[in-house]
Structure formats: structure tokens, C-alpha cells
Coordinates of C-alpha atoms in Angstrom, one line a residue:
Chain F
M27 CA -53.0 -8.0 11.2
N28 CA -52.8 -11.1 8.3
N29 CA -52.7 -8.8 5.7
M30 CA -49.8 -7.1 7.4
K31 CA -48.2 -10.3 7.4
N32 CA -49.1 -11.3 3.9
N33 CA -47.6 -8.2 2.6
K34 CA -44.3 -8.5 4.6
N35 CA -44.2 -11.9 3.1
M36 CA -44.9 -10.6 -0.5
K37 CA -42.0 -7.5 0.0
N38 CA -39.8 -10.4 1.1
A39 CA -40.3 -12.7 -1.8
L40 CA -40.2 -10.1 -4.2
K41 CA -36.7 -8.7 -2.6
W42 CA -35.5 -12.3 -2.9
A43 CA -36.8 -12.7 -6.5
V44 CA -34.8 -9.8 -7.5
V45 CA -31.7 -11.1 -6.1
L46 CA -32.1 -14.1 -7.7
A47 CA -32.6 -12.4 -11.3
V48 CA -29.4 -10.6 -10.5
V49 CA -27.6 -13.7 -9.8
L50 CA -29.0 -15.5 -12.6
C51 CA -28.2 -12.8 -15.3
L52 CA -24.6 -11.9 -13.7
P53 CA -22.5 -14.2 -16.0
N54 CA -24.4 -12.4 -19.1
I55 CA -23.8 -8.6 -17.6
I56 CA -20.1 -9.5 -16.5
R57 CA -18.4 -11.4 -19.5
N58 CA -14.8 -12.1 -17.7
D59 CA -13.5 -15.6 -16.6
Y60 CA -11.5 -13.9 -13.7
W61 CA -14.7 -12.7 -12.3
M62 CA -16.7 -15.7 -12.8
V63 CA -14.1 -17.3 -10.5
V64 CA -14.4 -14.8 -7.8
F65 CA -18.4 -15.3 -8.3
V66 CA -17.8 -19.1 -7.6
R67 CA -15.7 -18.5 -4.9
V68 CA -18.3 -16.1 -3.3
L69 CA -20.9 -18.9 -3.6
I70 CA -18.7 -21.8 -2.0
N71 CA -17.8 -19.1 0.8
I72 CA -21.9 -18.4 1.5
V73 CA -22.2 -22.2 1.9
L74 CA -19.7 -22.7 4.5
V75 CA -20.5 -19.3 6.6
L76 CA -24.4 -20.1 6.5
G77 CA -23.0 -23.3 8.7
L78 CA -20.6 -21.3 10.4
N79 CA -23.6 -19.0 11.4
L80 CA -25.2 -21.5 13.4
I81 CA -22.4 -22.1 15.8
T82 CA -20.4 -18.7 15.8
G83 CA -23.4 -16.3 15.1
L84 CA -26.4 -18.1 16.9
I85 CA -24.9 -20.6 19.5
G86 CA -22.0 -17.7 19.9
Q87 CA -19.0 -20.2 20.3
M88 CA -16.1 -18.6 18.1
N89 CA -15.1 -21.3 15.6
L90 CA -11.9 -20.9 14.4
G91 CA -11.5 -24.7 12.7
S92 CA -13.7 -23.9 9.3
A93 CA -10.4 -24.2 7.3
G94 CA -10.0 -27.9 8.7
I95 CA -13.6 -28.6 8.1
Y96 CA -13.2 -27.1 4.5
A97 CA -10.0 -29.0 3.9
L98 CA -11.6 -32.6 5.1
G99 CA -14.5 -32.0 2.8
A100 CA -12.4 -31.2 0.0
Y101 CA -10.3 -34.2 0.4
S102 CA -12.5 -36.6 1.2
S103 CA -14.7 -35.9 -1.8
A104 CA -11.7 -35.7 -4.1
L105 CA -9.7 -38.8 -3.0
F106 CA -13.1 -40.5 -2.8
V107 CA -13.6 -39.9 -6.7
K108 CA -10.0 -40.1 -7.6
N109 CA -9.8 -43.6 -5.8
T110 CA -12.8 -45.4 -7.2
G111 CA -13.4 -43.2 -10.4
L112 CA -16.8 -43.0 -9.2
S113 CA -19.3 -39.8 -9.7
P114 CA -18.6 -36.4 -7.9
W115 CA -22.2 -36.7 -6.5
L116 CA -21.2 -39.8 -4.6
G117 CA -17.8 -37.7 -3.4
L118 CA -20.3 -35.0 -2.1
L119 CA -22.1 -37.6 -0.1
V120 CA -18.9 -38.8 1.2
A121 CA -18.4 -35.2 2.2
V122 CA -21.7 -35.1 4.0
V123 CA -20.7 -38.3 6.3
T124 CA -17.3 -36.6 6.6
G125 CA -19.3 -33.4 8.1
I126 CA -21.4 -35.7 10.5
V127 CA -18.0 -37.5 11.9
I128 CA -16.3 -33.7 12.2
G129 CA -19.5 -32.6 14.0
L130 CA -19.1 -35.2 16.5
V131 CA -15.2 -34.4 17.0
L132 CA -15.9 -30.7 17.4
G133 CA -19.2 -30.9 19.2
Y134 CA -18.1 -32.8 22.2
P135 CA -15.3 -30.5 23.2
S136 CA -17.7 -27.7 22.9
L137 CA -20.1 -28.8 25.6
R138 CA -16.8 -28.5 28.3
L139 CA -15.1 -25.7 26.7
K140 CA -15.8 -22.3 26.3
G141 CA -14.7 -18.6 25.2
V142 CA -10.9 -18.5 23.9
Y143 CA -10.5 -22.1 25.3
F144 CA -12.8 -23.4 22.5
S145 CA -11.3 -21.1 19.7
L146 CA -8.1 -22.3 20.6
T147 CA -9.2 -26.0 20.5
T148 CA -10.6 -25.0 17.1
I149 CA -7.4 -23.6 16.0
G150 CA -5.7 -27.0 17.0
F151 CA -8.0 -28.8 15.0
T152 CA -7.3 -26.9 11.7
Q153 CA -3.6 -27.4 12.4
V154 CA -3.8 -31.0 13.1
V155 CA -5.8 -31.2 9.7
Q156 CA -3.2 -29.2 7.9
I157 CA -0.4 -31.3 9.3
F158 CA -1.8 -34.5 8.8
L159 CA -2.5 -33.5 4.6
N160 CA 1.1 -32.6 4.4
N161 CA 2.4 -35.5 6.1
M162 CA 0.3 -38.3 4.8
T163 CA 1.9 -37.9 1.4
K164 CA 1.1 -41.4 0.0
V165 CA -2.7 -40.8 0.6
T166 CA -3.0 -37.1 0.1
G167 CA -0.1 -36.2 -2.3
G168 CA 1.4 -34.0 0.6
S169 CA 2.2 -30.6 0.0
Q170 CA 1.8 -31.2 -3.8
G171 CA -2.0 -31.8 -3.2
L172 CA -4.1 -33.5 -5.5
K173 CA -4.5 -32.8 -9.1
S174 CA -7.1 -33.5 -11.9
I175 CA -10.0 -34.0 -9.7
A176 CA -13.3 -34.6 -11.8
P177 CA -15.8 -31.6 -12.2
F178 CA -19.5 -32.4 -11.5
S179 CA -21.7 -34.0 -14.2
I180 CA -25.2 -35.0 -14.9
F181 CA -26.1 -37.9 -17.2
G182 CA -22.9 -37.0 -19.3
F183 CA -23.2 -33.2 -18.9
Q184 CA -20.1 -32.1 -17.4
F185 CA -20.0 -28.6 -15.3
D186 CA -16.3 -28.1 -16.7
S187 CA -16.7 -24.4 -17.5
Y188 CA -17.0 -21.3 -15.2
I189 CA -20.5 -20.4 -16.3
K190 CA -21.9 -23.9 -16.2
S191 CA -20.4 -24.5 -12.6
Y192 CA -21.6 -20.9 -11.8
Y193 CA -25.1 -22.2 -12.5
L194 CA -24.6 -25.2 -10.7
Y195 CA -23.7 -23.6 -7.5
V196 CA -26.2 -20.9 -7.6
A197 CA -28.6 -24.1 -7.1
F198 CA -26.1 -25.6 -4.3
V199 CA -26.4 -22.1 -2.4
L200 CA -30.2 -22.0 -2.8
I201 CA -30.4 -25.5 -1.0
A202 CA -28.0 -24.2 1.4
I203 CA -30.1 -20.9 2.2
F204 CA -33.1 -23.2 2.3
C205 CA -31.7 -25.3 5.1
A206 CA -30.2 -22.1 6.9
V207 CA -33.3 -20.2 6.9
R208 CA -35.5 -23.0 7.9
I209 CA -33.3 -23.6 10.6
V210 CA -32.5 -20.1 11.9
N211 CA -36.4 -19.4 12.0
S212 CA -37.4 -22.3 13.6
K213 CA -37.5 -23.6 17.2
W214 CA -33.9 -24.7 16.8
G215 CA -32.7 -21.3 15.8
R216 CA -34.3 -20.1 19.0
L217 CA -32.9 -22.5 21.0
Y218 CA -29.2 -21.7 19.9
R219 CA -29.8 -18.3 20.6
S220 CA -30.9 -18.7 24.0
L221 CA -28.1 -21.1 24.4
R222 CA -25.8 -18.1 23.7
D223 CA -27.7 -16.0 26.3
N224 CA -27.9 -18.5 29.0
S225 CA -27.3 -22.0 29.1
D226 CA -28.5 -22.8 32.5
A227 CA -32.1 -21.5 32.0
V228 CA -32.1 -23.5 28.8
E229 CA -31.1 -26.9 30.6
M230 CA -33.9 -26.1 33.4
S231 CA -36.7 -25.9 30.6
G232 CA -36.0 -29.5 30.1
I233 CA -33.5 -29.2 26.9
N234 CA -30.9 -31.8 26.7
I235 CA -28.0 -29.2 25.9
A236 CA -25.5 -31.7 24.5
D237 CA -27.9 -33.2 22.2
V238 CA -28.5 -29.8 20.7
K239 CA -25.0 -28.4 20.5
V240 CA -23.8 -31.7 18.9
K241 CA -26.6 -31.6 16.1
A242 CA -25.8 -28.0 15.6
F243 CA -22.2 -28.7 14.9
I244 CA -23.0 -31.7 12.9
A245 CA -25.1 -29.3 10.7
A246 CA -22.7 -26.5 10.3
A247 CA -19.8 -29.2 9.6
I248 CA -21.9 -30.5 7.0
F249 CA -22.2 -26.9 5.1
G250 CA -18.5 -26.7 5.8
T251 CA -17.5 -30.1 4.1
V252 CA -20.3 -29.4 1.2
A253 CA -18.3 -26.4 0.4
G254 CA -15.2 -28.2 0.6
A255 CA -16.2 -30.6 -1.8
M256 CA -17.8 -27.6 -4.3
Y257 CA -14.2 -26.1 -4.0
A258 CA -12.3 -29.3 -4.8
H259 CA -14.4 -30.3 -7.9
F260 CA -14.8 -26.6 -9.3
Y261 CA -10.5 -25.9 -9.1
G262 CA -9.9 -29.5 -10.0
Y263 CA -6.4 -29.2 -7.6
I264 CA -6.3 -29.0 -3.6
S265 CA -3.3 -28.6 -1.5
P266 CA -2.9 -28.0 2.5
S267 CA -1.4 -24.6 1.9
T268 CA -5.1 -23.5 1.0
Y269 CA -6.7 -24.3 4.5
T270 CA -4.7 -22.1 6.8
V271 CA -6.0 -20.6 10.1
D272 CA -5.9 -17.1 8.0
I273 CA -9.1 -18.3 5.9
S274 CA -10.9 -19.6 9.2
M275 CA -10.6 -15.8 10.4
N276 CA -11.9 -14.7 6.7
F277 CA -14.8 -16.7 7.4
V278 CA -15.3 -15.2 10.9
L279 CA -15.1 -11.6 9.1
M280 CA -17.7 -12.5 7.0
L281 CA -20.2 -13.0 9.7
L282 CA -19.0 -10.2 11.6
V283 CA -19.2 -7.8 8.5
G284 CA -22.7 -9.3 7.6
G285 CA -24.0 -9.6 11.2
L286 CA -24.1 -12.6 13.7
G287 CA -27.0 -14.9 13.4
S288 CA -28.7 -13.9 10.3
V289 CA -28.7 -15.7 7.0
S290 CA -28.8 -12.5 5.0
G291 CA -26.2 -11.1 7.0
A292 CA -23.8 -14.2 6.5
M293 CA -24.6 -14.3 2.8
F294 CA -23.7 -10.4 2.6
G295 CA -20.5 -10.5 4.5
A296 CA -19.4 -13.5 2.4
V297 CA -19.9 -11.5 -0.9
I298 CA -18.2 -8.4 0.6
V299 CA -15.1 -10.3 2.2
T300 CA -14.7 -12.4 -1.1
I301 CA -15.3 -9.3 -3.9
L302 CA -14.0 -6.3 -1.9
P303 CA -10.3 -7.2 -2.0
E304 CA -10.5 -8.1 -5.5
L305 CA -12.0 -4.4 -6.4
L306 CA -9.2 -3.2 -4.5
R307 CA -6.2 -5.0 -6.3
G308 CA -5.7 -1.8 -8.5
L309 CA -4.2 -0.3 -5.4
G310 CA -1.0 -2.6 -5.9
N311 CA 0.8 -3.5 -2.5
Y312 CA -1.5 -1.4 -0.5
Y313 CA -4.9 -3.4 -1.3
L314 CA -4.9 -5.8 1.6
I315 CA -4.2 -3.3 4.1
T316 CA -6.8 -0.9 2.5
F317 CA -9.1 -3.9 2.6
Y318 CA -8.5 -4.7 6.4
I319 CA -8.7 -1.1 7.3
I320 CA -12.4 -0.9 5.8
I321 CA -13.2 -4.1 7.4
F322 CA -11.9 -2.9 10.9
L323 CA -13.6 0.3 10.6
G324 CA -16.9 -1.5 9.6
I325 CA -17.0 -3.5 12.4
L326 CA -16.1 -0.7 15.0
F327 CA -18.9 1.6 13.8
F328 CA -21.4 -1.3 12.9
P329 CA -20.9 -4.2 15.3
N330 CA -24.3 -5.4 14.5
G331 CA -23.2 -5.7 11.1
W332 CA -23.7 -3.9 7.7
V333 CA -27.1 -5.3 6.8
E334 CA -28.5 -4.1 10.0
A335 CA -26.8 -0.6 9.6
A336 CA -28.4 -0.4 6.2
S337 CA -31.6 -1.6 7.2
R338 CA -32.2 0.6 10.3
P339 CA -33.1 3.8 8.5
I340 CA -35.7 1.8 6.3
K341 CA -36.8 0.4 9.7
K342 CA -37.1 3.7 11.3
I343 CA -39.3 5.0 8.1
I344 CA -41.6 1.9 8.7
A345 CA -42.0 2.6 12.3
K346 CA -42.7 6.3 11.7
R347 CA -45.4 5.2 8.8
K348 CA -46.9 2.8 11.3
K349 CA -47.1 5.4 14.1
E350 CA -48.7 8.0 11.6
E351 CA -51.4 5.7 10.4
S352 CA -52.2 4.3 13.9
A353 CA -52.4 7.8 15.1
S354 CA -55.0 8.9 11.9
G355 CA -56.9 5.6 12.8
E356 CA -57.5 6.8 16.3
K357 CA -58.8 10.0 15.0
Chain W
M5 CA -57.5 -34.7 54.2
E6 CA -53.7 -35.4 54.5
K7 CA -52.0 -34.0 50.9
N8 CA -49.6 -36.5 48.8
S9 CA -45.9 -35.7 49.3
I10 CA -44.9 -34.1 45.9
L11 CA -41.3 -33.8 46.7
K12 CA -39.5 -35.4 49.1
L13 CA -35.7 -35.1 50.5
T14 CA -34.5 -37.6 52.9
D15 CA -31.3 -37.2 54.4
V16 CA -29.6 -35.2 51.7
T17 CA -26.5 -34.2 52.6
K18 CA -24.1 -31.8 50.6
R19 CA -20.0 -31.5 51.4
F20 CA -17.9 -29.2 49.7
G21 CA -14.8 -30.7 50.8
G22 CA -14.4 -30.0 54.4
L23 CA -17.6 -27.8 54.4
L24 CA -20.8 -29.3 55.2
A25 CA -23.4 -27.3 53.1
V26 CA -26.3 -29.3 53.6
D27 CA -26.6 -31.5 56.6
A28 CA -29.0 -34.6 56.5
L29 CA -32.0 -32.4 55.5
N30 CA -35.3 -33.8 55.3
I31 CA -37.9 -32.0 53.7
D32 CA -41.5 -33.2 52.5
V33 CA -43.4 -30.9 50.2
K34 CA -47.3 -31.6 50.0
E35 CA -48.9 -31.3 46.7
H36 CA -50.6 -28.4 45.7
S37 CA -49.1 -26.1 48.7
I38 CA -46.6 -23.4 48.8
H39 CA -43.3 -24.7 51.0
S40 CA -41.0 -22.2 51.9
L41 CA -37.0 -22.5 52.9
I42 CA -36.0 -19.9 54.7
G43 CA -32.6 -19.2 56.8
P44 CA -30.1 -16.6 57.0
N45 CA -27.4 -15.9 54.1
G46 CA -25.1 -19.0 53.7
A47 CA -27.6 -21.3 55.4
G48 CA -27.8 -23.5 52.3
K49 CA -30.7 -22.8 50.5
T50 CA -29.9 -22.5 47.0
T51 CA -27.7 -25.5 47.2
T52 CA -30.5 -27.4 48.4
V53 CA -32.4 -25.8 45.3
N54 CA -29.2 -27.0 43.4
L55 CA -29.7 -30.5 44.8
I56 CA -32.8 -31.0 43.8
T57 CA -32.5 -30.0 40.3
G58 CA -29.4 -31.9 39.8
V59 CA -27.1 -29.1 39.1
L60 CA -25.1 -30.2 42.0
P61 CA -24.8 -34.0 42.9
V62 CA -25.8 -35.0 46.7
T63 CA -23.0 -36.5 48.7
S64 CA -25.8 -38.7 50.5
G65 CA -29.6 -39.1 50.7
T66 CA -32.3 -39.4 48.3
V67 CA -34.5 -36.8 46.3
E68 CA -38.0 -38.2 45.6
F69 CA -40.2 -36.3 43.0
M70 CA -43.8 -37.9 42.7
G71 CA -42.7 -41.0 44.4
Q72 CA -39.7 -41.6 41.8
N73 CA -36.1 -41.5 43.0
V74 CA -34.6 -38.6 40.8
T75 CA -31.1 -38.6 42.9
G76 CA -28.3 -38.3 40.4
K77 CA -30.6 -37.6 37.5
K78 CA -29.4 -34.9 35.2
T79 CA -30.9 -31.5 35.5
Y80 CA -33.0 -31.6 32.1
E81 CA -34.2 -35.0 32.6
I82 CA -35.5 -33.6 36.3
A83 CA -37.0 -30.7 34.4
R84 CA -38.7 -33.1 32.2
L85 CA -40.2 -35.0 35.0
G86 CA -42.1 -31.9 36.0
I87 CA -39.9 -29.5 38.1
G88 CA -39.6 -26.0 37.0
R89 CA -37.2 -23.5 38.4
T90 CA -36.1 -19.7 38.6
F91 CA -32.7 -18.4 39.5
Q92 CA -31.4 -16.0 42.3
N93 CA -29.3 -14.2 39.8
I94 CA -31.7 -13.5 37.0
K95 CA -31.2 -16.1 33.9
V96 CA -33.2 -14.6 30.9
F97 CA -32.4 -14.9 27.2
Q98 CA -31.5 -11.0 27.1
T99 CA -31.2 -10.6 23.5
M100 CA -34.8 -12.2 22.6
T101 CA -38.2 -11.0 22.8
L102 CA -40.3 -11.7 26.1
L103 CA -42.4 -14.0 23.7
E104 CA -39.2 -15.7 22.5
N105 CA -38.2 -16.3 26.1
I106 CA -41.1 -18.1 27.3
M107 CA -41.3 -20.1 24.1
V108 CA -38.1 -21.9 24.9
G109 CA -39.5 -23.0 27.9
G110 CA -41.8 -25.0 26.1
N111 CA -39.5 -26.5 23.8
Q112 CA -39.4 -29.9 25.3
L113 CA -43.3 -30.5 24.8
T114 CA -42.4 -30.4 20.8
K115 CA -41.0 -33.4 19.0
M116 CA -39.8 -32.7 15.7
G117 CA -36.1 -33.2 15.2
L118 CA -33.7 -30.9 13.0
V119 CA -34.1 -32.6 9.7
R120 CA -37.8 -32.9 9.9
T121 CA -38.1 -29.1 10.9
I122 CA -36.6 -28.4 7.7
L123 CA -38.6 -30.9 5.5
D124 CA -41.9 -30.7 7.1
F125 CA -43.2 -27.3 6.5
K126 CA -47.1 -28.1 7.9
G127 CA -45.3 -30.0 11.1
A128 CA -43.0 -27.2 11.9
A129 CA -45.8 -24.5 11.7
G130 CA -48.2 -26.5 13.9
E131 CA -45.3 -26.7 16.3
E132 CA -44.6 -23.3 16.2
K133 CA -48.4 -22.1 16.2
M134 CA -48.8 -24.5 19.6
L135 CA -45.8 -23.0 21.3
R136 CA -46.7 -19.3 20.4
E137 CA -50.3 -19.6 21.2
K138 CA -49.5 -21.2 24.6
A139 CA -46.7 -18.7 25.2
E140 CA -49.4 -15.9 24.8
S141 CA -52.2 -17.1 26.7
L142 CA -49.8 -17.1 29.6
L143 CA -48.6 -13.9 29.0
D144 CA -52.2 -12.7 29.0
K145 CA -52.9 -14.4 32.1
L146 CA -49.7 -12.5 33.7
G147 CA -50.7 -9.3 32.3
M148 CA -47.4 -9.1 29.9
Y149 CA -49.0 -9.8 27.0
H150 CA -48.8 -6.2 25.6
L151 CA -45.1 -6.7 26.2
R152 CA -44.6 -9.9 24.1
N153 CA -42.6 -8.2 21.2
E154 CA -40.2 -6.4 23.9
Y155 CA -36.6 -7.4 24.0
M156 CA -35.9 -8.7 27.4
K157 CA -33.0 -6.4 28.2
N158 CA -35.5 -3.4 27.7
L159 CA -37.6 -4.9 30.5
P160 CA -37.9 -3.9 34.0
Y161 CA -36.2 -6.0 36.6
G162 CA -39.6 -7.2 38.0
R163 CA -40.9 -8.3 34.8
Q164 CA -38.0 -10.1 33.9
K165 CA -38.3 -11.9 37.2
I166 CA -42.0 -12.7 36.4
S167 CA -41.1 -14.0 32.8
E168 CA -38.8 -16.5 34.6
I169 CA -41.8 -17.7 36.4
A170 CA -43.6 -17.7 32.9
R171 CA -40.6 -19.8 31.3
A172 CA -40.8 -22.4 34.0
M173 CA -44.6 -22.6 33.9
M174 CA -44.0 -23.2 30.2
T175 CA -42.5 -26.4 30.9
D176 CA -45.7 -27.7 32.3
P177 CA -44.2 -28.5 35.6
K178 CA -46.0 -30.0 38.8
L179 CA -43.8 -28.3 41.1
I180 CA -41.9 -24.6 40.7
L181 CA -38.9 -23.8 42.6
L182 CA -38.3 -19.9 43.1
D183 CA -35.1 -19.2 44.4
E184 CA -35.4 -15.8 46.1
P185 CA -38.3 -14.3 43.8
A186 CA -38.4 -10.9 45.5
A187 CA -35.0 -10.1 46.0
G188 CA -34.2 -6.7 44.0
L189 CA -37.9 -6.0 43.7
N190 CA -39.6 -2.5 44.6
P191 CA -42.7 -2.8 46.8
S192 CA -45.2 -2.8 43.7
E193 CA -43.4 -5.3 41.8
R194 CA -43.1 -7.2 45.0
A195 CA -47.1 -6.9 45.1
E196 CA -47.4 -8.0 41.6
L197 CA -45.0 -11.0 42.1
V198 CA -47.2 -12.3 45.2
K199 CA -50.3 -11.8 43.2
V200 CA -48.9 -13.8 40.2
I201 CA -47.7 -16.7 42.5
Q202 CA -51.2 -16.7 44.6
Q203 CA -52.9 -16.8 40.8
S204 CA -50.9 -19.4 40.0
F205 CA -51.2 -21.4 43.2
E206 CA -54.9 -21.0 42.6
E207 CA -54.7 -22.7 39.4
G208 CA -53.0 -25.8 40.7
F209 CA -49.3 -25.4 40.8
T210 CA -47.0 -26.2 43.7
F211 CA -44.5 -23.8 44.7
F212 CA -41.1 -24.4 46.7
L213 CA -40.1 -20.9 47.4
I214 CA -36.8 -19.7 48.9
E215 CA -37.3 -16.0 50.2
H216 CA -35.7 -13.7 52.6
N217 CA -38.6 -11.2 52.5
M218 CA -40.7 -12.8 55.7
D219 CA -43.9 -10.5 54.5
V220 CA -43.8 -12.5 51.5
V221 CA -43.1 -15.9 53.2
M222 CA -45.5 -15.3 56.1
N223 CA -48.5 -14.3 53.3
L224 CA -47.7 -17.0 50.8
S225 CA -46.6 -20.3 53.1
D226 CA -48.5 -23.3 54.0
D227 CA -45.4 -24.7 55.4
I228 CA -42.1 -23.4 56.2
T229 CA -38.7 -25.0 56.9
V230 CA -35.6 -23.1 58.2
L231 CA -32.1 -23.8 57.7
S232 CA -29.2 -22.7 59.6
F233 CA -25.7 -23.6 58.8
G234 CA -27.1 -26.3 56.4
K235 CA -29.1 -28.1 59.1
K236 CA -32.9 -27.8 59.4
I237 CA -33.6 -26.0 62.8
A238 CA -37.6 -25.7 62.7
A239 CA -40.3 -26.7 60.4
G240 CA -44.2 -26.0 60.7
T241 CA -46.8 -23.2 59.8
P242 CA -46.0 -19.6 59.5
A243 CA -47.6 -19.1 62.9
Q244 CA -45.1 -21.7 64.6
I245 CA -42.0 -20.5 62.8
R246 CA -42.7 -16.5 63.6
D247 CA -42.6 -17.8 67.5
N248 CA -39.9 -20.0 67.3
D249 CA -37.0 -19.2 69.4
E250 CA -34.2 -20.8 67.7
V251 CA -35.5 -19.5 64.3
I252 CA -35.3 -16.0 66.0
T253 CA -31.9 -16.6 67.4
A254 CA -30.6 -17.9 64.2
Y255 CA -32.0 -15.0 62.0
L256 CA -31.1 -12.0 64.8
G257 CA -28.1 -13.6 66.9
S258 CA -28.3 -14.8 70.5
A259 CA -26.9 -11.0 71.9
F260 CA -30.3 -9.5 70.2
V261 CA -32.4 -12.2 71.6
K262 CA -30.5 -11.6 75.2
N263 CA -31.2 -7.9 75.0
K264 CA -34.8 -8.2 74.0
E265 CA -34.8 -10.8 77.2
Q266 CA -33.4 -8.1 79.5
E267 CA -35.3 -5.2 78.3
G268 CA -38.7 -7.5 78.8
A269 CA -37.3 -8.2 82.4
E270 CA -36.7 -4.4 83.4

């Protein structure tokens, strides 16, 4: 039994090591600025979607407020750094604090609102954020946005090129994956899934649902605001027009494509939904419609996500092999 | 020797607007006993359980659990004090395995917060191990260990009902409220359920049972309280309740009782 578990852990570690090796080698394989920008965007999206997965994937509440969270993360960090001249790392800390506040603001309505009512509230949140950013011209720069946002730096070493930023953001993503895996595979992940299935039974097990949900929203919002800060310090320019409800929908699409509730699904979904439109650009005016048709069919035929669909035949082979092994053992 | 009271309802009343659902109800559940609450449909039995567990606020009266007034407390606070519960309409986590379902019940016994769970590998693994071992030993006792990795949605209805009891037991309760546990079960599943309740009772649990199936009630109960239209019409041992005219009338109607009397006279 222990040997089987060790084998499984080894295989998992090997799989992740191969993925990491590919990710680290990517800038040397694809020497192209355009694709480097796309890859950095993938990394930023992975961080955000890992957070969204806690709320929409595990607890099952359709959060369409990701764009608002993303925007506030970007603006809080950028404004702090621009106004104080201090390090973007402190800006990142401000983004984390912003995430805690957003988590509280969005977490409490989630206790009273369910289904479509909650989704509408989160859409409203994004709209309010966008209107606020557009109209507080003196603070936010209005529709002109904020320019010349400093990139991250360590002891004078500036992450001011695409490749340098890429490697820094790989480190960010690794930390985000670590946190997400620890949450999803712990008693908290189990609790979130049980809340999705039946909150009455959870409460009768002595669990303070309000506390659990608000903490989940805080965690998710921190992932979102950190992603926002990553965006601001990579591009050096942010404006309210980036943070529309459309991109909130895209983040949900990433989850649906990868598979709700799983960390690898969230990551895979972020990769597909960010890269696929770029690969289809050759189709000219038809690239977006082709992209959405592929996504629509993908969700229709693989409702549990593409990762689960791809791993199904492998799981079948493993199950068959196990059955054969146990049969031969009995003989 | 007189047993101590574990749950005491004093003049508990619940009104829904003009409807009096529970009318000045007094119940005294003794420690280590099986106390049943019976009555026709709409008598207010599930409402009573909802009042005990804080799902519904009482209009007036008090609920005491182990000498502590729990009236007005939140559901999770009452559960933490030691009251477990199952539901009339089964409430399980369908997309999770049987083992995971039971482990959720033990969550309140753990201490680690979200941040510590992320950072403290050893502590989190220790808590997980404790929950898993406790849940597995519970499933072993209930004869469901071999089903631990099955998804709940794939289990038969009877097993799902018993898993609800197991989840309630996982919270380390002193008292378990069972809301129509035998409803929808076939005879063999019902026999298994009775066995589980009896076995758990012998281990020291106290049960407050709502049930329509009279075989189950009469075989298991130490005390029975009968409700009709929210009012207590009788209380006593199974033998006393079986012969109570008011109970027979409430269940079968006055016309039936009259006919029966006439048949007897002829």
C-alpha cells in the first residue's frame, strides 16, 4: 500500500519536474518577444484563476467579479509605487492588503446571495470598480490610465525585459501553485467542496460557514490582486478599459475548460484560453469566432474539463492493469 | 436510578404567522436513552428538531442541552456543544467519497487555520491522519469500510442514510437527532439501520428519534412523545403509548375509532 503511494508520488513529482523543465526552457526554445508577452500573460492568468478556483471551482459560487479584483490589485500596487516612489515589492504587499479588504467586501454578500443573484452582484462589483477608476481622474488618471509603472527589482537588478519578467513570474506562479495545492488537498479544500454540495449538513457538523466562506473569499481575492500587481508592473501601463466583465468571463472559461475544482485544471485552462486565440490569429477576422466555437464544443463534450477527459483513458488503463494484477495475485 | 436530563424543552412554541406549528411543548430527554417523537404528518416534529438545532428561532420557551440554555444559539454552536443530526430529506455530499463525507463531520475537532495549513506540513498531515483514522474506524464499525472510496452518489439510499448517522457521530456528539431515518428504506435496509442505532446506543450515544415506522419506534424507544397539530397529546413508554386512545385517534382518525368500537359492540 505504502509502495503504491510512493510510486504515485514519484510519478507525480516526475510529471511536475518535466513541466517545470519545459517552462524554464521555453524562452530559449521560442526566441520571440511577442510570444514571451503571451507566456507572461499566461503566468499572470494562472495566478488569478488558481484563486477563482477556490470560489467558483470548489465552493461553486459563480464569481464574475474577477476583473474588479484584478483591477484593484493593479491600481493599488501601481498607485502606491508611483506616489511613494517605494519598491514594487511593497506595492505587492499593498495589493495583498487590498485583496483582504475585497475578500471581506465580497465574502459577506456571498453568505446571503446564491446562484444568479450572487453572480449579478459580482458583475455589479466589477462595474462599480470600472466606473470608479474612470471617474476618479485625479487619483487614477481616469480613462487615460497610469503610465510608467516601475517593474520589480531585487537589489538594483531590474526585471525590465520580457525574459527576466518571465522567470520572476514563474517563481510567483510556483508559490501560487504551492498555496493552491496545499489548500485544495487539505481539510479546507474538502470543506469548500462540501459547501458546494450541501451547506446545511456542513453547518450541522459544527462548522461556522460564514467564517469559512469569508476566509475563502479573502484567499481568492489575494490571488486576484497579486495577479493584478503582476500585470501592472509587467506592462508598466494600466487603464480601466482592460478590466471589463468580458475578462471576468474569460477567467471563468479558463476554469470550465480545465475542469472546476482542480489545480492542474485551472492551470491548463489558463494556458489554453490565453494561447489558443493567439494561435488562431492567422484566421484573420474569424479567429475569435473559431476560438469560441472550439471552447463551446470543448465544454459541451467534456463538461468535467479537458484535463479530466484527457486523463480518462490513462485512468482506465491503470484500473485495468490493477484488476489484472489483483486477479493474478489471487491465482 | 433516575437518569439525568440531557435535553429539556420547556414551553417551546413556534408560530409561522397565524399558524401555531409547535404549541408550548415540554420534552425531557434522558441521558443514554432513545426518545422518540411521533405524530401524524404536519404535527410539528421536524419543526421541533429545527428549533432544537437553531435552524429556526423559537417564538417562546427555552431549549436546554446538558443544563445549558441553548435557545437563540447558532446551529454550528449547538452542534459544537454536542448535538448531531440527520435530515428527513437526505443531505450528503454527493460529489465526494464516503470517507470524505464522514471526515467533514470531524472538521470541527481540528484547530489549524488556513495559513497554518499551507505552511505547517507536519501539523496539517497530523490532523489529516487523525480525521482519516477516526472516519475509517467509524466506517469499519458500521460495516462500510470497504465502500470508503465510493462516491456518495453511487451508494444505495440506505447506505447514504447510515452515512449521515456516521457523519453526525464523527462530531463526537452526546445526542443525535434522527429525522425519519427509516423513510424510503426497504426492509433489509431498515433492519440494518435498527442494528446501527442499537449498536451505537450500546456504545453510549443518546438518540432523539423522529419516525413514522411504528416497528422501528416501538422496538427501539425507551420513551415516546406524541405530537398532534403542534401539541403534545401523550408521553410515556412504548407500552403506554400503544394503548393510548388519544394517540390512536390522532393517527387513525375519530371515525376509524368509532367504527372499531361499533364492531366491538356487535
